[in-house]
Amino acid sequence: MVDRADRFIEVSLDKRGVTCTAKLLDDRAPITCEAVWNALPLGGDVYHAKYARNEIYALLEPFAPEEPPLENPTITPIPGDLCYFTFSDTQLGTKSYGYEAQAKHQGKRQVVDLALFYERNNLLINGDAGWVPGIVWGSVVDGLDRMADACQDLWRAGALGETLSFRRA
C-alpha cells in the first residue's frame, strides 16, 4: 500500500454550529476511506439512532463507483467511530423506523448511511434483520465532547432542520 500522510475531515451539525475533527483510517479501511474522501463534501438531514443507541447519521445517495467491501467491520462501535453502511430501499421501508414519507431516501434503490457514534454501549442489532455490521472508516480526534453534547441536545430537542455534514479539513 502507498504510504500517505494522514487525512482529516470535519464532521458538523450545521444548525447547531458544532464541528469535530476525525482522522481517516486509511490503514484499516482503505477502499471506504478513498470512496468517502473522493465524494466530499457530503451531508444531509440528520437522524438520531433509534436502535443502535448513541449514533447520529445521514442517509445519502450512493457515491462510490463500487460499494466498499465490509472492511474493518464492527457491531460494537465506540465513541468517535465513523461508520459506513449500505441499505436497500426495503431495509429502511418498515414503518417502525419512523422515517417520514417525504424523507429524501424514500424510493431510492440503495442508500448509504454515514454515521458518527458519540458515546459508549452501542450495539448494531436490528429487530427486523439481526446484526448490522458497519465499516469503521474514521475516528474523531478532536471535539468529540462538544459533538456529544450537541448529539444529546439533538436527541432531546429534535433533529428537524439539522444537517450532518462531512468535509475535508
PDB file of C-alpha atoms in Angstrom:
ATOM      1  CA  MET A   1       0.000   0.000   0.000  1.00  0.00           C
ATOM      2  CA  VAL A   2       1.150   3.520  -0.734  1.00  0.00           C
ATOM      3  CA  ASP A   3       2.404   5.405   2.310  1.00  0.00           C
ATOM      4  CA  ARG A   4       0.391   8.594   2.586  1.00  0.00           C
ATOM      5  CA  ALA A   5       0.033  11.429   5.008  1.00  0.00           C
ATOM      6  CA  ASP A   6      -2.838  11.253   7.458  1.00  0.00           C
ATOM      7  CA  ARG A   7      -6.110  12.653   6.120  1.00  0.00           C
ATOM      8  CA  PHE A   8      -8.629  14.520   8.259  1.00  0.00           C
ATOM      9  CA  ILE A   9     -12.227  15.606   7.856  1.00  0.00           C
ATOM     10  CA  GLU A  10     -14.628  17.843   9.735  1.00  0.00           C
ATOM     11  CA  VAL A  11     -17.959  16.445  10.859  1.00  0.00           C
ATOM     12  CA  SER A  12     -20.553  19.129  11.634  1.00  0.00           C
ATOM     13  CA  LEU A  13     -24.029  19.666  12.918  1.00  0.00           C
ATOM     14  CA  ASP A  14     -24.540  22.784  10.839  1.00  0.00           C
ATOM     15  CA  LYS A  15     -27.531  24.459  12.524  1.00  0.00           C
ATOM     16  CA  ARG A  16     -26.009  23.938  15.967  1.00  0.00           C
ATOM     17  CA  GLY A  17     -22.617  25.213  14.763  1.00  0.00           C
ATOM     18  CA  VAL A  18     -20.712  22.272  16.248  1.00  0.00           C
ATOM     19  CA  THR A  19     -17.780  20.595  14.497  1.00  0.00           C
ATOM     20  CA  CYS A  20     -15.357  17.823  15.375  1.00  0.00           C
ATOM     21  CA  THR A  21     -12.285  16.573  13.505  1.00  0.00           C
ATOM     22  CA  ALA A  22     -11.782  12.950  12.500  1.00  0.00           C
ATOM     23  CA  LYS A  23      -8.819  11.054  11.090  1.00  0.00           C
ATOM     24  CA  LEU A  24      -9.490   8.694   8.207  1.00  0.00           C
ATOM     25  CA  LEU A  25      -8.432   5.118   8.957  1.00  0.00           C
ATOM     26  CA  ASP A  26      -6.686   4.568   5.628  1.00  0.00           C
ATOM     27  CA  ASP A  27      -4.660   1.689   7.071  1.00  0.00           C
ATOM     28  CA  ARG A  28      -7.772  -0.252   8.157  1.00  0.00           C
ATOM     29  CA  ALA A  29     -10.454   0.709   5.626  1.00  0.00           C
ATOM     30  CA  PRO A  30      -8.593   2.000   2.561  1.00  0.00           C
ATOM     31  CA  ILE A  31     -11.341   1.376  -0.001  1.00  0.00           C
ATOM     32  CA  THR A  32     -14.043   3.031   2.091  1.00  0.00           C
ATOM     33  CA  CYS A  33     -11.795   5.974   3.012  1.00  0.00           C
ATOM     34  CA  GLU A  34     -10.948   6.584  -0.635  1.00  0.00           C
ATOM     35  CA  ALA A  35     -14.626   6.448  -1.657  1.00  0.00           C
ATOM     36  CA  VAL A  36     -15.670   8.917   1.048  1.00  0.00           C
ATOM     37  CA  TRP A  37     -12.692  11.246   0.503  1.00  0.00           C
ATOM     38  CA  ASN A  38     -13.328  11.454  -3.238  1.00  0.00           C
ATOM     39  CA  ALA A  39     -17.022  12.257  -2.681  1.00  0.00           C
ATOM     40  CA  LEU A  40     -16.564  15.031  -0.090  1.00  0.00           C
ATOM     41  CA  PRO A  41     -18.265  17.277   0.785  1.00  0.00           C
ATOM     42  CA  LEU A  42     -21.247  15.135   1.795  1.00  0.00           C
ATOM     43  CA  GLY A  43     -24.216  15.825   4.003  1.00  0.00           C
ATOM     44  CA  GLY A  44     -27.903  15.521   4.576  1.00  0.00           C
ATOM     45  CA  ASP A  45     -30.715  15.560   7.084  1.00  0.00           C
ATOM     46  CA  VAL A  46     -29.501  14.184  10.390  1.00  0.00           C
ATOM     47  CA  TYR A  47     -31.229  11.376  12.252  1.00  0.00           C
ATOM     48  CA  HIS A  48     -30.606  10.097  15.759  1.00  0.00           C
ATOM     49  CA  ALA A  49     -30.475   6.316  16.032  1.00  0.00           C
ATOM     50  CA  LYS A  50     -33.479   4.514  17.370  1.00  0.00           C
ATOM     51  CA  TYR A  51     -31.867   1.085  17.859  1.00  0.00           C
ATOM     52  CA  ALA A  52     -28.068   1.468  17.946  1.00  0.00           C
ATOM     53  CA  ARG A  53     -28.267   3.990  20.802  1.00  0.00           C
ATOM     54  CA  ASN A  54     -25.645   6.803  20.706  1.00  0.00           C
ATOM     55  CA  GLU A  55     -25.472   7.402  16.964  1.00  0.00           C
ATOM     56  CA  ILE A  56     -26.304  10.217  14.573  1.00  0.00           C
ATOM     57  CA  TYR A  57     -26.332   9.670  10.842  1.00  0.00           C
ATOM     58  CA  ALA A  58     -27.255  10.989   7.411  1.00  0.00           C
ATOM     59  CA  LEU A  59     -28.788   8.911   4.612  1.00  0.00           C
ATOM     60  CA  LEU A  60     -27.196   9.653   1.232  1.00  0.00           C
ATOM     61  CA  GLU A  61     -27.360   8.503  -2.338  1.00  0.00           C
ATOM     62  CA  PRO A  62     -24.574   6.055  -3.209  1.00  0.00           C
ATOM     63  CA  PHE A  63     -21.404   7.903  -4.213  1.00  0.00           C
ATOM     64  CA  ALA A  64     -18.740   5.200  -4.625  1.00  0.00           C
ATOM     65  CA  PRO A  65     -18.031   3.757  -8.076  1.00  0.00           C
ATOM     66  CA  GLU A  66     -18.478   0.366  -6.369  1.00  0.00           C
ATOM     67  CA  GLU A  67     -19.787  -0.266  -2.867  1.00  0.00           C
ATOM     68  CA  PRO A  68     -16.885  -0.928  -0.492  1.00  0.00           C
ATOM     69  CA  PRO A  69     -16.447  -4.424   0.918  1.00  0.00           C
ATOM     70  CA  LEU A  70     -17.022  -4.971   4.620  1.00  0.00           C
ATOM     71  CA  GLU A  71     -13.526  -3.891   5.700  1.00  0.00           C
ATOM     72  CA  ASN A  72     -12.720  -3.094   9.339  1.00  0.00           C
ATOM     73  CA  PRO A  73     -16.214  -4.216  10.431  1.00  0.00           C
ATOM     74  CA  THR A  74     -17.826  -3.741  13.816  1.00  0.00           C
ATOM     75  CA  ILE A  75     -21.112  -4.382  15.573  1.00  0.00           C
ATOM     76  CA  THR A  76     -19.925  -2.560  18.721  1.00  0.00           C
ATOM     77  CA  PRO A  77     -18.778   0.929  17.668  1.00  0.00           C
ATOM     78  CA  ILE A  78     -17.020   3.039  20.274  1.00  0.00           C
ATOM     79  CA  PRO A  79     -17.208   6.796  20.907  1.00  0.00           C
ATOM     80  CA  GLY A  80     -15.723   8.698  17.983  1.00  0.00           C
ATOM     81  CA  ASP A  81     -16.167   5.945  15.383  1.00  0.00           C
ATOM     82  CA  LEU A  82     -17.356   6.984  11.930  1.00  0.00           C
ATOM     83  CA  CYS A  83     -19.171   4.112  10.241  1.00  0.00           C
ATOM     84  CA  TYR A  84     -20.389   3.404   6.714  1.00  0.00           C
ATOM     85  CA  PHE A  85     -23.450   1.269   5.988  1.00  0.00           C
ATOM     86  CA  THR A  86     -25.306   0.411   2.793  1.00  0.00           C
ATOM     87  CA  PHE A  87     -29.026  -0.380   2.834  1.00  0.00           C
ATOM     88  CA  SER A  88     -31.586  -1.267   0.194  1.00  0.00           C
ATOM     89  CA  ASP A  89     -34.862   0.615  -0.028  1.00  0.00           C
ATOM     90  CA  THR A  90     -36.765  -2.290   1.505  1.00  0.00           C
ATOM     91  CA  GLN A  91     -34.433  -2.494   4.518  1.00  0.00           C
ATOM     92  CA  LEU A  92     -35.398   1.048   5.536  1.00  0.00           C
ATOM     93  CA  GLY A  93     -39.004   0.859   4.397  1.00  0.00           C
ATOM     94  CA  THR A  94     -40.622  -0.541   7.551  1.00  0.00           C
ATOM     95  CA  LYS A  95     -42.832   1.943   9.408  1.00  0.00           C
ATOM     96  CA  SER A  96     -41.110   1.030  12.679  1.00  0.00           C
ATOM     97  CA  TYR A  97     -38.034   3.026  11.600  1.00  0.00           C
ATOM     98  CA  GLY A  98     -40.056   6.223  11.817  1.00  0.00           C
ATOM     99  CA  TYR A  99     -38.945   7.857   8.558  1.00  0.00           C
ATOM    100  CA  GLU A 100     -41.458  10.294   7.173  1.00  0.00           C
ATOM    101  CA  ALA A 101     -42.955   9.565   3.747  1.00  0.00           C
ATOM    102  CA  GLN A 102     -41.179  12.578   2.210  1.00  0.00           C
ATOM    103  CA  ALA A 103     -37.704  11.620   3.543  1.00  0.00           C
ATOM    104  CA  LYS A 104     -35.148  12.126   0.771  1.00  0.00           C
ATOM    105  CA  HIS A 105     -34.046   8.480   0.780  1.00  0.00           C
ATOM    106  CA  GLN A 106     -37.553   7.096   0.195  1.00  0.00           C
ATOM    107  CA  GLY A 107     -37.892   5.387  -3.176  1.00  0.00           C
ATOM    108  CA  LYS A 108     -34.122   5.054  -3.706  1.00  0.00           C
ATOM    109  CA  ARG A 109     -32.892   1.576  -4.618  1.00  0.00           C
ATOM    110  CA  GLN A 110     -29.861   1.898  -2.373  1.00  0.00           C
ATOM    111  CA  VAL A 111     -28.939   4.241   0.465  1.00  0.00           C
ATOM    112  CA  VAL A 112     -25.597   4.975   2.142  1.00  0.00           C
ATOM    113  CA  ASP A 113     -25.644   5.717   5.859  1.00  0.00           C
ATOM    114  CA  LEU A 114     -22.695   7.739   7.209  1.00  0.00           C
ATOM    115  CA  ALA A 115     -22.771   7.646  10.995  1.00  0.00           C
ATOM    116  CA  LEU A 116     -20.996   9.121  13.999  1.00  0.00           C
ATOM    117  CA  PHE A 117     -21.060   7.316  17.346  1.00  0.00           C
ATOM    118  CA  TYR A 118     -20.658   9.730  20.237  1.00  0.00           C
ATOM    119  CA  GLU A 119     -20.932   7.676  23.418  1.00  0.00           C
ATOM    120  CA  ARG A 120     -20.381   4.124  24.708  1.00  0.00           C
ATOM    121  CA  ASN A 121     -22.562   0.999  24.823  1.00  0.00           C
ATOM    122  CA  ASN A 122     -23.661   0.804  21.190  1.00  0.00           C
ATOM    123  CA  LEU A 123     -24.803  -2.450  19.626  1.00  0.00           C
ATOM    124  CA  LEU A 124     -25.614  -2.731  15.935  1.00  0.00           C
ATOM    125  CA  ILE A 125     -28.573  -5.078  16.052  1.00  0.00           C
ATOM    126  CA  ASN A 126     -31.882  -4.543  14.333  1.00  0.00           C
ATOM    127  CA  GLY A 127     -35.125  -6.185  15.421  1.00  0.00           C
ATOM    128  CA  ASP A 128     -36.139  -6.861  11.820  1.00  0.00           C
ATOM    129  CA  ALA A 129     -32.824  -8.001  10.349  1.00  0.00           C
ATOM    130  CA  GLY A 130     -30.438  -9.020  13.157  1.00  0.00           C
ATOM    131  CA  TRP A 131     -26.793  -7.930  13.202  1.00  0.00           C
ATOM    132  CA  VAL A 132     -25.937  -4.887  11.085  1.00  0.00           C
ATOM    133  CA  PRO A 133     -22.136  -4.659  10.804  1.00  0.00           C
ATOM    134  CA  GLY A 134     -20.696  -1.316   9.783  1.00  0.00           C
ATOM    135  CA  ILE A 135     -17.360  -0.290   8.307  1.00  0.00           C
ATOM    136  CA  VAL A 136     -15.289   1.830  10.702  1.00  0.00           C
ATOM    137  CA  TRP A 137     -13.554   4.304   8.374  1.00  0.00           C
ATOM    138  CA  GLY A 138     -12.724   7.230  10.672  1.00  0.00           C
ATOM    139  CA  SER A 139     -12.096   8.195  14.265  1.00  0.00           C
ATOM    140  CA  VAL A 140     -12.782  11.545  15.938  1.00  0.00           C
ATOM    141  CA  VAL A 141      -9.530  13.033  17.258  1.00  0.00           C
ATOM    142  CA  ASP A 142     -10.761  16.450  18.408  1.00  0.00           C
ATOM    143  CA  GLY A 143     -14.059  17.905  19.594  1.00  0.00           C
ATOM    144  CA  LEU A 144     -15.937  14.723  20.499  1.00  0.00           C
ATOM    145  CA  ASP A 145     -17.018  16.208  23.842  1.00  0.00           C
ATOM    146  CA  ARG A 146     -18.689  19.205  22.131  1.00  0.00           C
ATOM    147  CA  MET A 147     -20.231  16.959  19.488  1.00  0.00           C
ATOM    148  CA  ALA A 148     -21.566  14.548  22.132  1.00  0.00           C
ATOM    149  CA  ASP A 149     -23.273  17.442  23.935  1.00  0.00           C
ATOM    150  CA  ALA A 150     -24.831  18.568  20.649  1.00  0.00           C
ATOM    151  CA  CYS A 151     -25.962  15.000  19.909  1.00  0.00           C
ATOM    152  CA  GLN A 152     -27.651  14.780  23.302  1.00  0.00           C
ATOM    153  CA  ASP A 153     -29.398  18.071  22.523  1.00  0.00           C
ATOM    154  CA  LEU A 154     -30.437  16.645  19.154  1.00  0.00           C
ATOM    155  CA  TRP A 155     -31.909  13.603  20.942  1.00  0.00           C
ATOM    156  CA  ARG A 156     -33.872  15.732  23.397  1.00  0.00           C
ATOM    157  CA  ALA A 157     -34.774  18.808  21.310  1.00  0.00           C
ATOM    158  CA  GLY A 158     -35.207  17.131  17.919  1.00  0.00           C
ATOM    159  CA  ALA A 159     -33.406  16.762  14.636  1.00  0.00           C
ATOM    160  CA  LEU A 160     -35.761  18.618  12.288  1.00  0.00           C
ATOM    161  CA  GLY A 161     -33.947  21.252  10.282  1.00  0.00           C
ATOM    162  CA  GLU A 162     -30.497  19.975  11.272  1.00  0.00           C
ATOM    163  CA  THR A 163     -27.866  18.793   8.796  1.00  0.00           C
ATOM    164  CA  LEU A 164     -24.963  16.411   9.338  1.00  0.00           C
ATOM    165  CA  SER A 165     -22.025  17.366   7.093  1.00  0.00           C
ATOM    166  CA  PHE A 166     -18.684  15.791   6.235  1.00  0.00           C
ATOM    167  CA  ARG A 167     -15.917  17.981   4.686  1.00  0.00           C
ATOM    168  CA  ARG A 168     -12.193  17.807   4.153  1.00  0.00           C
ATOM    169  CA  ALA A 169     -10.326  19.506   6.999  1.00  0.00           C
TER     170      ALA A 169
END
